[in-house]
Short mmCIF file of C-alpha atoms in Angstrom, two decimals:
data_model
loop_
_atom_site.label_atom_id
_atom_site.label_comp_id
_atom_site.label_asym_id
_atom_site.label_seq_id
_atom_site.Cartn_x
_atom_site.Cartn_y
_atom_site.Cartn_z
CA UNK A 203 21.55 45.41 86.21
CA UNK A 204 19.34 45.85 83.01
CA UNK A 205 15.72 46.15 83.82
CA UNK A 206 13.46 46.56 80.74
CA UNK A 207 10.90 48.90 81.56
CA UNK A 208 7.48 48.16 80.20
CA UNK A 209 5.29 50.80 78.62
CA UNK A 210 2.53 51.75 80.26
CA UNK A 211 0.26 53.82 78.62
CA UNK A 212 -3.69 53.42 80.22
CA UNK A 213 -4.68 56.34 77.87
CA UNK A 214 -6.72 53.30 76.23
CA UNK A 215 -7.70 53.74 72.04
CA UNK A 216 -8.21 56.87 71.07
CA UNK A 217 -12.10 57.15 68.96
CA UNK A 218 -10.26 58.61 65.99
CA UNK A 219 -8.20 55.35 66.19
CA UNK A 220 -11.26 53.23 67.05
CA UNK A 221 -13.14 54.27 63.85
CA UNK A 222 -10.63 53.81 61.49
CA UNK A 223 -10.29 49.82 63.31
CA UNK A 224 -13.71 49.51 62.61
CA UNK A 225 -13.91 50.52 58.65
CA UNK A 226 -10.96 47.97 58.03
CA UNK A 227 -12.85 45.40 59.62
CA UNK A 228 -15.80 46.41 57.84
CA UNK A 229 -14.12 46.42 54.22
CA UNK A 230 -12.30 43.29 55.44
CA UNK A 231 -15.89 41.64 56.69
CA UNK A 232 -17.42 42.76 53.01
CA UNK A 233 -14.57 41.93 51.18
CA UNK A 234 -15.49 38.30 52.30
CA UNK A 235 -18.94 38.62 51.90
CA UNK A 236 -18.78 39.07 48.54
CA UNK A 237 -16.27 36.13 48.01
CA UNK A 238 -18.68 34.29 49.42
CA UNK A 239 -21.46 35.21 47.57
CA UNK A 240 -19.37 35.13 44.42
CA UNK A 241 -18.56 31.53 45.43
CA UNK A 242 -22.04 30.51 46.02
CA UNK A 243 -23.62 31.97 42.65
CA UNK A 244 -20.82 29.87 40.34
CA UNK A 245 -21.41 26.73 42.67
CA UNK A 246 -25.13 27.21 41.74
CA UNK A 247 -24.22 27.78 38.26
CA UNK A 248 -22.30 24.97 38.27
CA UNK A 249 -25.32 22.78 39.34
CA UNK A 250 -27.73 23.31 36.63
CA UNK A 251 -24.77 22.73 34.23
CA UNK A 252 -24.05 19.12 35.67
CA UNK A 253 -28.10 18.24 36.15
CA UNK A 254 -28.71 19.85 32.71
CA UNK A 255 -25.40 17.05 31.45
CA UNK A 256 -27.31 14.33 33.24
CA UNK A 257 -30.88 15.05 32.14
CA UNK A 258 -29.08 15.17 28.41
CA UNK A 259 -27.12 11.66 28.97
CA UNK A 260 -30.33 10.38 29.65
CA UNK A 261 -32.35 11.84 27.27
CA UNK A 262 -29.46 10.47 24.55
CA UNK A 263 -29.97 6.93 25.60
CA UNK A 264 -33.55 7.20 25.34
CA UNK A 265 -33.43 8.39 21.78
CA UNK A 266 -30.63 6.16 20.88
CA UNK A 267 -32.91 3.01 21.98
CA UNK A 268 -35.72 4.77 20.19
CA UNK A 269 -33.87 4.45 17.33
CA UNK A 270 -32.23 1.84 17.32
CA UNK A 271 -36.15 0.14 17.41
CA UNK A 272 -37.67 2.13 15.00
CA UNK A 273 -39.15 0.50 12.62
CA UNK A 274 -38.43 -2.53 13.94
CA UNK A 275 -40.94 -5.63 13.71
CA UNK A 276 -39.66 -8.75 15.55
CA UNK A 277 -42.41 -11.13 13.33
CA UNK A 278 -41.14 -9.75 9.99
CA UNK A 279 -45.11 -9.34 9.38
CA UNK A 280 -45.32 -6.06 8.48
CA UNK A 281 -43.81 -3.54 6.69
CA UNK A 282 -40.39 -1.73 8.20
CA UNK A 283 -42.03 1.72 9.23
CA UNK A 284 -39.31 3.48 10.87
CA UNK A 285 -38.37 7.08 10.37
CA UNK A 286 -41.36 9.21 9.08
CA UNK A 287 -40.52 11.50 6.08
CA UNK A 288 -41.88 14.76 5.92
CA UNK A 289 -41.99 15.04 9.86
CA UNK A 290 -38.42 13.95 10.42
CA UNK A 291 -35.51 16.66 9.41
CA UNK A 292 -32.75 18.47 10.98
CA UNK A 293 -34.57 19.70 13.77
CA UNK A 294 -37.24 16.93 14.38
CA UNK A 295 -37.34 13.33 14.47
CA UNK A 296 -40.63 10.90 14.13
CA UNK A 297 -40.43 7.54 14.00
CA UNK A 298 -42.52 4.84 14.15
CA UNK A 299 -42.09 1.42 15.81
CA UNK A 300 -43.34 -2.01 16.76
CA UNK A 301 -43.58 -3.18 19.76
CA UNK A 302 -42.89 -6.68 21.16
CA UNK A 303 -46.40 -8.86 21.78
CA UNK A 304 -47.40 -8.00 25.14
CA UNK A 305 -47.31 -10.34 27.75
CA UNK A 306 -49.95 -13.51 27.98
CA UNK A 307 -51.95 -14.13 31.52
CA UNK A 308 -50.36 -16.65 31.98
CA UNK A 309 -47.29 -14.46 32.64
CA UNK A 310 -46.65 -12.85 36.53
CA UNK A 311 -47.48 -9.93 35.37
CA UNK A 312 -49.82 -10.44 32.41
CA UNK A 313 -53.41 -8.57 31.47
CA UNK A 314 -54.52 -10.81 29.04
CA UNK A 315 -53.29 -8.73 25.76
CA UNK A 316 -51.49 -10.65 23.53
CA UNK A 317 -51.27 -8.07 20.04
CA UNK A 318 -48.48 -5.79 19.16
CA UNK A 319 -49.12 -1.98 19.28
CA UNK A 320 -47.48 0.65 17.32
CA UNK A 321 -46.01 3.26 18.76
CA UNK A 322 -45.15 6.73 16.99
CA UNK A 323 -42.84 9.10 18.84
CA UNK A 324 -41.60 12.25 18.30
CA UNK A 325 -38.26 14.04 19.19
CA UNK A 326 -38.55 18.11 19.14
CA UNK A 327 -37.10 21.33 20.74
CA UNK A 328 -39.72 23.71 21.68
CA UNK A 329 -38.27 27.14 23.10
CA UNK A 330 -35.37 25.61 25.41
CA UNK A 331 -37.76 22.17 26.23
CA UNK A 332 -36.43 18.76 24.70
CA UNK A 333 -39.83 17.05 24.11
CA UNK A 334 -40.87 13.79 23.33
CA UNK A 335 -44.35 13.45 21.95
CA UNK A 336 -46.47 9.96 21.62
CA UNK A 337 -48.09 10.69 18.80
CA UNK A 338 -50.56 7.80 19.09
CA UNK A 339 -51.72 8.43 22.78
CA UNK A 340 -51.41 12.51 22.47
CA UNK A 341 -48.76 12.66 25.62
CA UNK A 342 -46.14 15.28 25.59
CA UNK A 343 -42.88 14.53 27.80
CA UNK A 344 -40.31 17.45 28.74
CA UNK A 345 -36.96 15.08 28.39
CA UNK A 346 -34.80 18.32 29.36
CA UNK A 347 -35.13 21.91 30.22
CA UNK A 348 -32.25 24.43 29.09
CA UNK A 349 -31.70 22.91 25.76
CA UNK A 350 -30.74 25.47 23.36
CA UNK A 351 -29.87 23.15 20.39
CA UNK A 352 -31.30 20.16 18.87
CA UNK A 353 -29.90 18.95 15.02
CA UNK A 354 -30.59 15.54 13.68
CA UNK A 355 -27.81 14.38 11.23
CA UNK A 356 -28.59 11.57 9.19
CA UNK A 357 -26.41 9.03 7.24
CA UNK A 358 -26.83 6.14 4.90
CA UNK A 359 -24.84 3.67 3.69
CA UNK A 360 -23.72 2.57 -0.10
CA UNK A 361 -23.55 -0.85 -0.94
CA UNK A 362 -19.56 -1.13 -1.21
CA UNK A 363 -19.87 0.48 2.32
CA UNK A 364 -19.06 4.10 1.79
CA UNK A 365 -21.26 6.16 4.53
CA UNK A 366 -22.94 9.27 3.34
CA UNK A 367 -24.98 12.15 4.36
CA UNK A 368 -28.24 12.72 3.87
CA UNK A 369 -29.23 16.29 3.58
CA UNK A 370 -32.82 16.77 3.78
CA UNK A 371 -34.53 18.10 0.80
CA UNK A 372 -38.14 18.33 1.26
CA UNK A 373 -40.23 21.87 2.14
CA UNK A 374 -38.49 23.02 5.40
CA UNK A 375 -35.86 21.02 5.78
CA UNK A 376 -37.77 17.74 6.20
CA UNK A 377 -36.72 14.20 4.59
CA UNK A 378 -38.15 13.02 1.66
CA UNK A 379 -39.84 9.33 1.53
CA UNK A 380 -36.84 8.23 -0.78
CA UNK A 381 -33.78 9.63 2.11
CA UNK A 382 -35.97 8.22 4.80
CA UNK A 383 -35.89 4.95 3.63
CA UNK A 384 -31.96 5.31 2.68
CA UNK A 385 -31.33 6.67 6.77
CA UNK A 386 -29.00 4.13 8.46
CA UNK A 387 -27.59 5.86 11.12
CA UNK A 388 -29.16 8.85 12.51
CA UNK A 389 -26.39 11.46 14.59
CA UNK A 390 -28.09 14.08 17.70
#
């Protein structure tokens, strides 16, 4: 009959062999501490790339709406203000708007005021801040943080249809009254 004979060796680990089990699970143990830090840094990263996305989504609608009102004056009273020259160019935008009559007291939520206001707002990039500036009640906004670029492209439009550029001319870059009043479409 076969017997298989078992082994037996109660010698136990030798240290020389204990040491060198302990520095592989060492590098092993730091090999996946670094993963892990490696993985937690890019999710980080990636993080304040999507909020940064979603403050600038935002921040685009507001300025489109902005825009799309400026100048705007739903009594055809006064005069279309819109985009200001001189302060408005390729890296700045003011414009100037009308507001709707506010609402009576007889309204739910009425105070009493029944007059339009005016409201003049500005768009700017100061250091990496996207601002928005009432220029009327002296309030600075920070729209967005981590903004390292901020171009305003603006076109107009001929009268057979034929959309243009408009390259600022004025000192630094600024519109001049004539391309402000020929702006149609503004691009950020």
């Amino acid at each position: 009959m076969n017997h298989l004979h078992f082994i037996r060796n109660e010698k136990g680990l030798t240290l020389v062999e204990l040491m060198i089990v302990m520095v592989l699970s060492l590098l092993l143990m730091a090999a996946v501490y670094y993963t892990y830090l490696l993985q937690n840094k890019s999710g980080q990263v990636q993080f304040q790339v999507a909020a940064t996305q979603q403050d600038l989504r935002a921040v685009m609608e507001m300025i489109s709406l902005d825009v799309q009102h400026a100048g705007m004056d739903p009594t055809f009273t006064n005069s279309i203000q819109g985009i200001v020259p001189v302060d408005s160019g390729l890296t700045a935008l003011r414009m100037r708007m009308d507001l709707l009559p506010l609402p009576t007291s007889t309204t739910p939520m009425g105070d009493g005021l029944t007059t339009a206001t005016n409201e003049d707002i500005t768009y700017r990039l100061i250091g990496n801040n996207l601002q928005r500036v009432d220029n009327n009640g002296g309030i600075t906004q920070v729209l967005a943080h981590n903004v390292t670029n901020l171009n305003f492209i603006y076109r107009g439009r001929q009268v057979d249809g034929t959309i243009y550029d408009i390259n600022p001319t004025g000192a630094g870059n600024t519109l001049t009254s004539d391309e402000a009043d020929a702006v149609r479409y503004v691009r950020i």
